[in-house]
């Protein structure tokens, strides 16, 4: 059995050290515990140990676990199909993976039906690197404008990225730094429904580097819950 509480202590300590190294406060970095493939029991152990935010990358897993997990903030961090937005719109507190206007429009429509305003992040790519994940800087600018013009039930809270895998996370620091530049730039837009607060980047193997590059929301799974076994 994985020592979830012990792992969390270590990660929180590491977040603190990283933040100190770059003269920031550990409290400014939000830890989102990624619980894909994990049971509600395991998630509740993490919550009892102080975790406030849980991330899942599949709609089905959020629906399956929602009722059995203690009150917590849920984050949708994975690719989201428009036809599944309706299942999670009233369950999650933020959607990290918005990468098209079509998806934003559906989130807006469902949020309006529930009388709520959904916080979203735009999933972006670094201009410095080729990657299959996320939208380019030009596309991001266009998407922000479209959402602000037409989606009254969406609030844009920042950016999210998934860096390409690197054996040495230092190799992708420029990637994170580039996304941080975009975050600072787009965050200047003056609009009542754009309120940048979250730069979601960094996972188990690269979160220290991501924090050094300016991340304030790290999505950590296996370092908390152990290696995933997708066959079980
Ligand atoms: C699984 C996942 C994570 C966490 O990955 P680990 O390597 O287990 O920390 C973070 N972000 C997204 C989008 C994921 O799907």
Tab-separated table of C-alpha atoms and ligand atoms in Angstrom:
chain	number	residue	atom	x	y	z
A	1	UNK	CA	0.000	0.000	0.000
A	2	UNK	CA	1.333	3.365	-1.068
A	3	UNK	CA	2.095	5.840	1.740
A	4	UNK	CA	-0.114	8.619	0.352
A	5	UNK	CA	0.222	10.823	3.408
A	6	UNK	CA	4.010	10.417	3.467
A	7	UNK	CA	4.251	11.179	-0.240
A	8	UNK	CA	2.168	14.318	0.217
A	9	UNK	CA	4.450	15.514	3.004
A	10	UNK	CA	7.453	15.081	0.738
A	11	UNK	CA	5.821	16.881	-2.184
A	12	UNK	CA	4.654	19.765	-0.030
A	13	UNK	CA	8.172	20.057	1.325
A	14	UNK	CA	9.590	20.079	-2.190
A	15	UNK	CA	7.071	22.711	-3.331
A	16	UNK	CA	8.129	24.830	-0.382
A	17	UNK	CA	11.830	24.505	-1.216
A	18	UNK	CA	11.223	25.308	-4.896
A	19	UNK	CA	9.154	28.348	-4.018
A	20	UNK	CA	11.833	29.571	-1.612
A	21	UNK	CA	14.536	29.105	-4.235
A	22	UNK	CA	12.749	31.582	-6.472
A	23	UNK	CA	11.633	33.923	-3.666
A	24	UNK	CA	7.998	32.946	-3.774
A	25	UNK	CA	5.598	31.680	-1.122
A	26	UNK	CA	4.696	28.005	-1.025
A	27	UNK	CA	1.108	29.117	-0.351
A	28	UNK	CA	1.021	30.650	-3.815
A	29	UNK	CA	1.424	27.221	-5.398
A	30	UNK	CA	-1.724	25.113	-5.473
A	31	UNK	CA	-1.293	21.351	-5.432
A	32	UNK	CA	-3.884	19.519	-7.505
A	33	UNK	CA	-3.732	15.800	-6.715
A	34	UNK	CA	-4.375	13.820	-9.904
A	35	UNK	CA	-6.367	10.729	-9.025
A	36	UNK	CA	-6.996	8.990	-12.336
A	37	UNK	CA	-7.304	5.200	-11.936
A	38	UNK	CA	-7.423	5.696	-8.136
A	39	UNK	CA	-10.256	4.637	-5.852
A	40	UNK	CA	-12.433	6.969	-3.768
A	41	UNK	CA	-10.805	5.428	-0.670
A	42	UNK	CA	-7.348	6.465	-1.857
A	43	UNK	CA	-8.612	9.938	-2.762
A	44	UNK	CA	-10.202	10.337	0.672
A	45	UNK	CA	-6.871	9.499	2.322
A	46	UNK	CA	-5.314	12.370	0.356
A	47	UNK	CA	-8.154	14.695	1.361
A	48	UNK	CA	-7.751	13.728	5.027
A	49	UNK	CA	-4.063	14.583	4.630
A	50	UNK	CA	-4.952	18.104	3.507
A	51	UNK	CA	-5.514	17.930	-0.252
A	52	UNK	CA	-8.145	20.481	-1.325
A	53	UNK	CA	-8.101	19.996	-5.096
A	54	UNK	CA	-8.465	16.807	-7.127
A	55	UNK	CA	-7.773	16.431	-10.837
A	56	UNK	CA	-9.196	13.846	-13.219
A	57	UNK	CA	-8.661	13.497	-16.958
A	58	UNK	CA	-11.791	11.495	-17.771
A	59	UNK	CA	-15.433	12.493	-17.407
A	60	UNK	CA	-16.394	8.930	-16.552
A	61	UNK	CA	-14.010	8.790	-13.595
A	62	UNK	CA	-15.384	12.018	-12.139
A	63	UNK	CA	-18.923	10.674	-12.412
A	64	UNK	CA	-18.034	7.300	-10.944
A	65	UNK	CA	-16.195	8.708	-7.932
A	66	UNK	CA	-17.985	11.977	-7.233
A	67	UNK	CA	-20.490	10.748	-4.633
A	68	UNK	CA	-18.000	8.557	-2.751
A	69	UNK	CA	-15.353	11.246	-2.356
A	70	UNK	CA	-15.433	13.774	0.483
A	71	UNK	CA	-16.231	17.410	-0.404
A	72	UNK	CA	-13.335	18.754	-2.467
A	73	UNK	CA	-12.718	20.904	-5.535
A	74	UNK	CA	-12.685	18.831	-8.737
A	75	UNK	CA	-10.621	19.855	-11.740
A	76	UNK	CA	-11.161	18.499	-15.244
A	77	UNK	CA	-7.619	18.364	-16.617
A	78	UNK	CA	-7.910	16.013	-19.594
A	79	UNK	CA	-9.184	16.321	-23.126
A	80	UNK	CA	-12.915	17.042	-22.961
A	81	UNK	CA	-15.394	16.080	-25.666
A	82	UNK	CA	-18.207	18.564	-26.187
A	83	UNK	CA	-20.899	15.911	-25.815
A	84	UNK	CA	-19.688	15.121	-22.282
A	85	UNK	CA	-19.599	18.641	-20.859
A	86	UNK	CA	-23.136	18.253	-19.536
A	87	UNK	CA	-22.108	15.447	-17.172
A	88	UNK	CA	-19.518	17.460	-15.263
A	89	UNK	CA	-20.631	21.072	-15.564
A	90	UNK	CA	-22.153	21.067	-12.054
A	91	UNK	CA	-19.392	18.932	-10.510
A	92	UNK	CA	-16.075	20.582	-11.354
A	93	UNK	CA	-14.754	23.912	-10.155
A	94	UNK	CA	-12.442	24.453	-13.113
A	95	UNK	CA	-11.807	23.025	-16.583
A	96	UNK	CA	-8.096	23.183	-17.538
A	97	UNK	CA	-8.251	21.790	-21.037
A	98	UNK	CA	-10.159	24.264	-23.201
A	99	UNK	CA	-8.556	24.315	-26.627
A	100	UNK	CA	-11.357	25.189	-29.070
A	101	UNK	CA	-14.208	27.618	-29.442
A	102	UNK	CA	-16.608	24.739	-30.004
A	103	UNK	CA	-15.784	23.349	-26.553
A	104	UNK	CA	-15.966	26.794	-24.926
A	105	UNK	CA	-19.379	27.445	-26.487
A	106	UNK	CA	-20.721	24.163	-25.120
A	107	UNK	CA	-19.321	24.883	-21.636
A	108	UNK	CA	-20.936	28.310	-21.825
A	109	UNK	CA	-24.307	26.862	-22.838
A	110	UNK	CA	-24.332	24.236	-20.087
A	111	UNK	CA	-23.082	26.696	-17.460
A	112	UNK	CA	-25.911	29.073	-18.395
A	113	UNK	CA	-28.452	26.259	-18.001
A	114	UNK	CA	-27.179	25.704	-14.458
A	115	UNK	CA	-27.012	29.413	-13.675
A	116	UNK	CA	-23.285	29.302	-13.013
A	117	UNK	CA	-20.108	30.838	-14.359
A	118	UNK	CA	-17.442	28.231	-15.127
A	119	UNK	CA	-13.768	28.947	-14.515
A	120	UNK	CA	-11.598	27.698	-17.359
A	121	UNK	CA	-7.964	27.593	-18.388
A	122	UNK	CA	-6.848	27.548	-22.001
A	123	UNK	CA	-4.584	24.639	-22.848
A	124	UNK	CA	-1.694	26.186	-24.717
A	125	UNK	CA	1.495	25.149	-26.349
A	126	UNK	CA	4.849	26.821	-26.174
A	127	UNK	CA	5.742	28.884	-29.225
A	128	UNK	CA	9.256	27.534	-28.753
A	129	UNK	CA	8.485	23.868	-29.308
A	130	UNK	CA	6.576	21.560	-31.556
A	131	UNK	CA	4.011	19.611	-29.574
A	132	UNK	CA	0.754	17.897	-30.306
A	133	UNK	CA	-0.792	19.349	-27.158
A	134	UNK	CA	-2.527	22.697	-26.900
A	135	UNK	CA	-3.096	25.700	-29.121
A	136	UNK	CA	-0.562	28.158	-30.507
A	137	UNK	CA	-0.123	31.708	-29.269
A	138	UNK	CA	-2.048	33.140	-32.232
A	139	UNK	CA	-4.893	30.691	-31.731
A	140	UNK	CA	-4.969	31.516	-28.023
A	141	UNK	CA	-5.331	35.220	-28.711
A	142	UNK	CA	-8.191	34.578	-31.115
A	143	UNK	CA	-9.923	32.134	-28.752
A	144	UNK	CA	-9.711	34.537	-25.799
A	145	UNK	CA	-11.357	37.228	-27.884
A	146	UNK	CA	-14.134	34.913	-29.100
A	147	UNK	CA	-14.876	33.677	-25.580
A	148	UNK	CA	-14.929	37.179	-24.096
A	149	UNK	CA	-17.175	38.386	-26.899
A	150	UNK	CA	-19.741	35.608	-26.675
A	151	UNK	CA	-19.458	33.408	-23.563
A	152	UNK	CA	-21.060	35.223	-20.655
A	153	UNK	CA	-20.980	32.159	-18.418
A	154	UNK	CA	-17.248	31.558	-18.686
A	155	UNK	CA	-14.471	33.234	-16.760
A	156	UNK	CA	-10.958	32.773	-18.128
A	157	UNK	CA	-8.640	32.179	-15.161
A	158	UNK	CA	-5.344	31.430	-16.881
A	159	UNK	CA	-3.396	28.935	-18.940
A	160	UNK	CA	-2.479	25.274	-18.724
A	161	UNK	CA	0.145	23.257	-20.547
A	162	UNK	CA	1.471	19.736	-20.706
A	163	UNK	CA	5.155	19.787	-21.520
A	164	UNK	CA	6.632	17.114	-23.759
A	165	UNK	CA	8.378	14.393	-21.782
A	166	UNK	CA	12.075	14.931	-21.164
A	167	UNK	CA	14.469	12.639	-19.316
A	168	UNK	CA	15.991	15.742	-17.803
A	169	UNK	CA	13.200	18.216	-16.902
A	170	UNK	CA	15.717	21.064	-17.136
A	171	UNK	CA	15.537	20.533	-20.908
A	172	UNK	CA	11.932	21.711	-20.973
A	173	UNK	CA	12.380	24.720	-18.724
A	174	UNK	CA	12.333	27.043	-21.779
A	175	UNK	CA	8.997	25.509	-22.699
A	176	UNK	CA	7.532	26.432	-19.317
A	177	UNK	CA	9.148	29.867	-19.423
A	178	UNK	CA	7.576	30.548	-22.780
A	179	UNK	CA	4.115	29.640	-21.503
A	180	UNK	CA	4.727	31.893	-18.484
A	181	UNK	CA	5.431	34.763	-20.912
A	182	UNK	CA	2.107	34.124	-22.646
A	183	UNK	CA	0.409	34.017	-19.240
A	184	UNK	CA	1.823	37.409	-18.275
A	185	UNK	CA	0.927	38.884	-21.652
A	186	UNK	CA	-2.667	37.632	-21.937
A	187	UNK	CA	-3.237	38.325	-18.245
A	188	UNK	CA	-2.998	42.047	-18.992
A	189	UNK	CA	-6.216	41.990	-21.016
A	190	UNK	CA	-8.716	44.186	-19.256
A	191	UNK	CA	-12.095	42.493	-19.214
A	192	UNK	CA	-14.561	41.588	-16.419
A	193	UNK	CA	-14.551	37.918	-17.436
A	194	UNK	CA	-10.805	37.531	-17.718
A	195	UNK	CA	-9.186	37.235	-14.310
A	196	UNK	CA	-5.869	35.411	-14.514
A	197	UNK	CA	-4.914	33.594	-11.347
A	198	UNK	CA	-3.725	30.131	-12.409
A	199	UNK	CA	-0.800	28.964	-14.465
A	200	UNK	CA	-1.280	25.199	-14.462
A	201	UNK	CA	1.956	23.433	-15.358
A	202	UNK	CA	4.110	20.733	-13.861
A	203	UNK	CA	3.491	17.038	-13.160
A	204	UNK	CA	5.214	14.436	-10.984
A	205	UNK	CA	8.517	14.390	-12.830
A	206	UNK	CA	8.772	18.071	-13.774
A	207	UNK	CA	6.874	20.147	-11.198
A	208	UNK	CA	9.987	21.649	-9.517
A	209	UNK	CA	11.197	23.019	-12.845
A	210	UNK	CA	7.685	24.238	-13.684
A	211	UNK	CA	7.466	26.124	-10.382
A	212	UNK	CA	10.837	27.720	-11.020
A	213	UNK	CA	9.490	28.862	-14.390
A	214	UNK	CA	6.444	30.455	-12.734
A	215	UNK	CA	3.800	27.757	-12.346
A	216	UNK	CA	1.339	28.308	-9.492
A	217	UNK	CA	-0.763	25.171	-9.958
A	218	UNK	CA	0.907	21.790	-10.215
A	219	UNK	CA	-0.940	18.607	-11.218
A	220	UNK	CA	0.707	15.710	-9.434
A	221	UNK	CA	-0.511	12.118	-9.669
A	222	UNK	CA	1.915	9.222	-9.472
A	223	UNK	CA	4.249	10.941	-6.998
A	224	UNK	CA	1.296	10.991	-4.568
A	225	UNK	CA	-0.628	7.810	-5.311
A	226	UNK	CA	2.126	5.626	-6.767
A	227	UNK	CA	2.676	4.372	-10.308
A	228	UNK	CA	-0.537	3.818	-12.221
A	229	UNK	CA	-1.550	0.347	-13.275
A	230	UNK	CA	-4.040	0.727	-16.095
A	231	UNK	CA	-4.807	-2.994	-16.233
A	232	UNK	CA	-6.180	-3.442	-12.768
B	1	LIG	C1	-2.111	12.202	-15.403
B	1	LIG	C2	-1.990	13.669	-15.560
B	1	LIG	C3	-1.190	14.427	-14.679
B	1	LIG	C4	-0.382	13.806	-13.560
B	1	LIG	O1	0.630	13.000	-14.057
B	1	LIG	P1	1.716	12.325	-13.083
B	1	LIG	O2	2.871	12.090	-13.957
B	1	LIG	O3	1.089	11.087	-12.567
B	1	LIG	O4	1.982	13.308	-12.008
B	1	LIG	C5	-1.137	15.796	-14.871
B	1	LIG	N1	-1.831	16.401	-15.860
B	1	LIG	C6	-2.607	15.716	-16.713
B	1	LIG	C7	-3.345	16.445	-17.764
B	1	LIG	C8	-2.718	14.325	-16.599
B	1	LIG	O5	-3.498	13.637	-17.440
